[in-house]
Short mmCIF file of C-alpha atoms in Angstrom, two decimals:
data_model
loop_
_atom_site.label_atom_id
_atom_site.label_comp_id
_atom_site.label_asym_id
_atom_site.label_seq_id
_atom_site.Cartn_x
_atom_site.Cartn_y
_atom_site.Cartn_z
CA MET S 1241 142.44 93.79 214.79
CA GLN S 1242 144.61 92.63 211.88
CA ASP S 1243 146.85 89.61 212.13
CA SER S 1244 150.44 90.64 212.92
CA LYS S 1245 151.66 88.72 209.88
CA ALA S 1246 149.37 90.71 207.61
CA MET S 1247 150.56 93.92 209.22
CA ALA S 1248 154.22 93.01 208.81
CA LYS S 1249 156.04 95.63 206.80
CA LYS S 1250 157.52 94.38 203.54
CA ASP S 1251 160.25 96.97 203.08
CA VAL S 1252 162.13 97.57 206.32
CA PRO S 1253 165.86 97.22 207.00
CA LEU S 1254 166.84 93.74 208.15
CA VAL S 1255 169.05 93.59 211.23
CA PHE S 1256 170.45 90.09 211.77
CA PHE S 1257 171.13 89.46 215.43
CA ASP S 1258 172.30 86.74 217.81
CA LEU S 1259 172.82 86.27 221.53
CA GLU S 1260 175.31 84.15 223.39
CA THR S 1261 174.15 83.25 226.90
CA THR S 1262 175.15 81.51 230.11
CA GLY S 1263 172.73 78.65 229.45
CA LEU S 1264 169.70 77.46 227.51
CA ASP S 1265 166.88 78.28 229.95
CA VAL S 1266 165.23 81.33 228.35
CA THR S 1267 163.67 82.30 231.70
CA THR S 1268 166.93 82.59 233.66
CA CYS S 1269 170.02 82.64 231.44
CA GLU S 1270 172.12 85.79 231.21
CA ILE S 1271 173.16 87.47 227.99
CA ILE S 1272 176.95 87.52 227.61
CA GLN S 1273 177.21 88.65 223.98
CA ILE S 1274 174.94 90.63 221.66
CA GLY S 1275 175.89 90.77 218.00
CA ALA S 1276 174.05 92.40 215.12
CA VAL S 1277 174.71 93.26 211.50
CA CYS S 1278 172.83 95.25 208.86
CA GLY S 1279 174.70 95.32 205.57
CA VAL S 1280 178.24 96.35 206.52
CA LYS S 1281 177.31 97.96 209.86
CA THR S 1282 178.02 95.75 212.86
CA PHE S 1283 177.29 95.80 216.57
CA ASN S 1284 179.07 93.64 219.14
CA ARG S 1285 179.07 93.83 222.93
CA TYR S 1286 180.23 91.38 225.60
CA MET S 1287 178.95 91.42 229.18
CA LEU S 1288 180.47 89.83 232.29
CA PRO S 1289 177.78 87.55 233.74
CA GLN S 1290 176.75 87.53 237.39
CA ARG S 1291 176.45 83.74 237.41
CA ASP S 1292 178.58 80.94 236.04
CA ILE S 1293 178.48 80.07 232.37
CA GLY S 1294 177.16 76.53 232.04
CA GLU S 1295 179.73 73.98 230.91
CA LYS S 1296 177.67 73.01 227.85
CA SER S 1297 177.21 76.65 226.85
CA SER S 1298 180.89 77.41 227.34
CA ALA S 1299 181.87 74.37 225.28
CA VAL S 1300 179.72 75.70 222.44
CA ASN S 1301 180.34 79.47 222.57
CA HIS S 1302 183.95 79.32 223.88
CA LEU S 1303 183.19 82.00 226.47
CA THR S 1304 184.56 81.57 229.99
CA VAL S 1305 185.13 83.71 233.05
CA VAL S 1306 188.64 83.62 234.53
CA ASP S 1307 189.80 86.02 237.26
CA GLN S 1308 186.68 88.18 236.87
CA ALA S 1309 187.33 88.63 233.14
CA LEU S 1310 185.24 87.30 230.27
CA ARG S 1311 187.34 85.40 227.77
CA TYR S 1312 186.64 84.20 224.25
CA ASN S 1313 188.84 81.25 223.27
CA GLY S 1314 190.97 82.04 226.32
CA GLU S 1315 191.60 85.67 225.33
CA PRO S 1316 190.13 88.52 227.42
CA VAL S 1317 187.40 90.57 225.75
CA GLU S 1318 186.22 94.04 226.67
CA THR S 1319 182.94 93.98 228.57
CA VAL S 1320 180.30 96.57 229.38
CA PRO S 1321 177.41 96.51 231.87
CA LEU S 1322 174.30 94.83 230.48
CA ARG S 1323 172.18 98.01 230.65
CA GLU S 1324 174.81 99.87 228.61
CA ALA S 1325 174.91 97.05 226.04
CA LEU S 1326 171.12 97.12 225.73
CA THR S 1327 170.91 100.89 225.32
CA ASP S 1328 173.77 100.78 222.80
CA PHE S 1329 171.87 98.06 220.91
CA ILE S 1330 168.71 100.17 220.85
CA ASP S 1331 170.76 103.12 219.56
CA PHE S 1332 172.25 100.88 216.85
CA LEU S 1333 168.74 99.81 215.81
CA ARG S 1334 167.49 103.41 215.92
CA SER S 1335 170.10 104.35 213.30
CA PHE S 1336 168.04 102.33 210.78
CA ASN S 1337 164.67 103.79 211.84
CA GLN S 1338 162.12 100.92 211.96
CA THR S 1339 163.83 97.54 211.53
CA ARG S 1340 162.94 93.90 211.21
CA LEU S 1341 165.00 91.94 213.74
CA VAL S 1342 166.11 88.60 212.25
CA ALA S 1343 167.49 85.62 214.19
CA HIS S 1344 167.83 81.90 213.58
CA ASN S 1345 165.60 80.02 216.06
CA GLY S 1346 164.76 83.48 217.36
CA ARG S 1347 161.14 82.74 218.25
CA CYS S 1348 162.17 80.02 220.70
CA PHE S 1349 165.43 81.46 222.04
CA ASP S 1350 166.86 84.90 221.20
CA PHE S 1351 163.66 86.97 221.06
CA PRO S 1352 162.15 85.76 224.38
CA ILE S 1353 165.46 86.26 226.19
CA LEU S 1354 165.98 89.72 224.76
CA VAL S 1355 162.41 90.81 225.58
CA ARG S 1356 162.69 89.43 229.14
CA VAL S 1357 165.93 91.29 229.80
CA LEU S 1358 164.65 94.51 228.21
CA GLN S 1359 161.61 94.30 230.52
CA GLU S 1360 163.90 93.79 233.54
CA PHE S 1361 165.68 97.05 232.67
CA THR S 1362 162.44 98.87 231.68
CA LEU S 1363 163.80 99.37 228.16
CA LEU S 1364 161.14 97.44 226.24
CA ASP S 1365 159.17 100.55 225.21
CA GLN S 1366 162.27 102.16 223.70
CA PHE S 1367 163.07 98.92 221.89
CA GLN S 1368 159.54 98.58 220.49
CA ARG S 1369 159.74 102.08 219.01
CA VAL S 1370 162.65 101.05 216.77
CA VAL S 1371 161.73 97.44 215.89
CA ALA S 1372 158.83 96.90 213.48
CA ASP S 1373 158.69 93.12 213.82
CA PHE S 1374 160.66 89.89 214.05
CA LEU S 1375 161.64 87.13 211.65
CA ASP S 1376 162.86 83.64 212.55
CA THR S 1377 164.98 82.26 209.72
CA LYS S 1378 164.62 78.71 211.01
CA GLU S 1379 160.86 78.89 210.39
CA LEU S 1380 161.42 80.67 207.07
CA SER S 1381 163.91 77.98 205.99
CA LYS S 1382 161.37 75.24 206.60
CA THR S 1383 159.17 76.88 203.97
CA LEU S 1384 161.97 77.62 201.51
CA LEU S 1385 163.96 74.38 201.95
CA PRO S 1386 161.45 71.65 202.81
CA GLU S 1387 163.94 68.96 201.73
CA ALA S 1388 166.60 69.92 204.32
CA GLN S 1389 167.50 67.15 206.77
CA SER S 1390 168.35 69.63 209.54
CA TYR S 1391 167.45 73.26 210.05
CA SER S 1392 170.43 74.16 212.21
CA GLN S 1393 172.08 77.30 210.92
CA GLU S 1394 175.38 75.47 210.35
CA ASN S 1395 173.65 72.83 208.23
CA LEU S 1396 171.72 75.41 206.19
CA VAL S 1397 174.90 77.40 205.54
CA MET S 1398 176.61 74.22 204.33
CA LEU S 1399 173.60 73.17 202.25
CA THR S 1400 173.02 76.58 200.67
CA LEU S 1401 176.47 78.19 200.59
CA GLY S 1402 178.67 75.08 200.60
CA LYS S 1403 180.87 76.26 203.45
CA THR S 1404 181.43 76.10 207.17
CA TYR S 1405 182.08 78.93 209.62
CA GLU S 1406 183.07 79.38 213.26
CA ALA S 1407 179.63 78.99 214.81
CA HIS S 1408 178.41 80.15 218.22
CA ASN S 1409 180.14 83.48 218.32
CA ALA S 1410 177.36 86.01 217.87
CA LEU S 1411 179.22 88.06 215.26
CA ASN S 1412 180.22 85.03 213.19
CA ASP S 1413 176.70 83.62 213.42
CA ILE S 1414 175.02 86.78 212.20
CA ARG S 1415 177.43 87.36 209.34
CA ALA S 1416 176.75 83.80 208.19
CA LEU S 1417 173.01 84.31 208.73
CA GLN S 1418 172.96 87.48 206.63
CA GLU S 1419 174.79 85.64 203.84
CA LEU S 1420 172.43 82.66 204.12
CA TYR S 1421 169.38 84.95 203.95
CA GLN S 1422 170.74 86.66 200.83
CA ALA S 1423 171.33 83.26 199.20
CA LEU S 1424 167.81 82.08 200.09
CA ASN S 1425 166.48 85.33 198.60
CA PRO S 1426 162.91 84.98 199.93
CA ASP S 1427 160.26 87.08 198.22
CA ALA S 1428 158.61 89.90 200.17
CA ASP S 1429 155.28 88.09 200.56
CA THR S 1430 156.91 84.99 202.04
CA VAL S 1431 158.87 87.14 204.48
CA ALA S 1432 155.73 89.07 205.43
CA ARG S 1433 153.89 85.78 206.12
CA HIS S 1434 156.68 84.71 208.50
CA ALA S 1435 157.22 88.05 210.25
CA PHE S 1436 155.61 88.43 213.67
CA ASN S 1437 155.34 90.58 216.78
CA LEU S 1438 155.91 89.40 220.32
#
């Protein structure tokens, strides 16, 4: 069997994606926001969690639950059930045919959480039919920017693009990530070496 990196497709649409969650434990946290962007097309869904949002997570992502309503920076946001958000996300991905799903620190955080939750809802097979492979831009950045002092997305955006952005909102994060990726402009072979399957 070939190595998944060698099998990675070189010319597939890149969908940049990010999750906001109730905590940092990838085995138990709940997804409360899914954001994705491919070019100018965007996807954004909020979900009301069944458990409390951890104080540290809330301090970072500015998401809270007040009176059974999810709020971002104190303002109510429209929520949908998690299953609906996941099926909508799969439909969004399907619109691009086979995609490469790209996230910063995705191998350690976003991808395992997403796969776990898709398995819980028996949606993993549908998801795998529309996603060719995965790419973690944190790992990619270590190859492309070995001199960086920190590989946090905020630091890389500042280092590469010379600007800051409102981090830890999934939609803001992915827009910045797409711009960062375009500025890094990795060649197809480097991307293929870093792409992987779960």
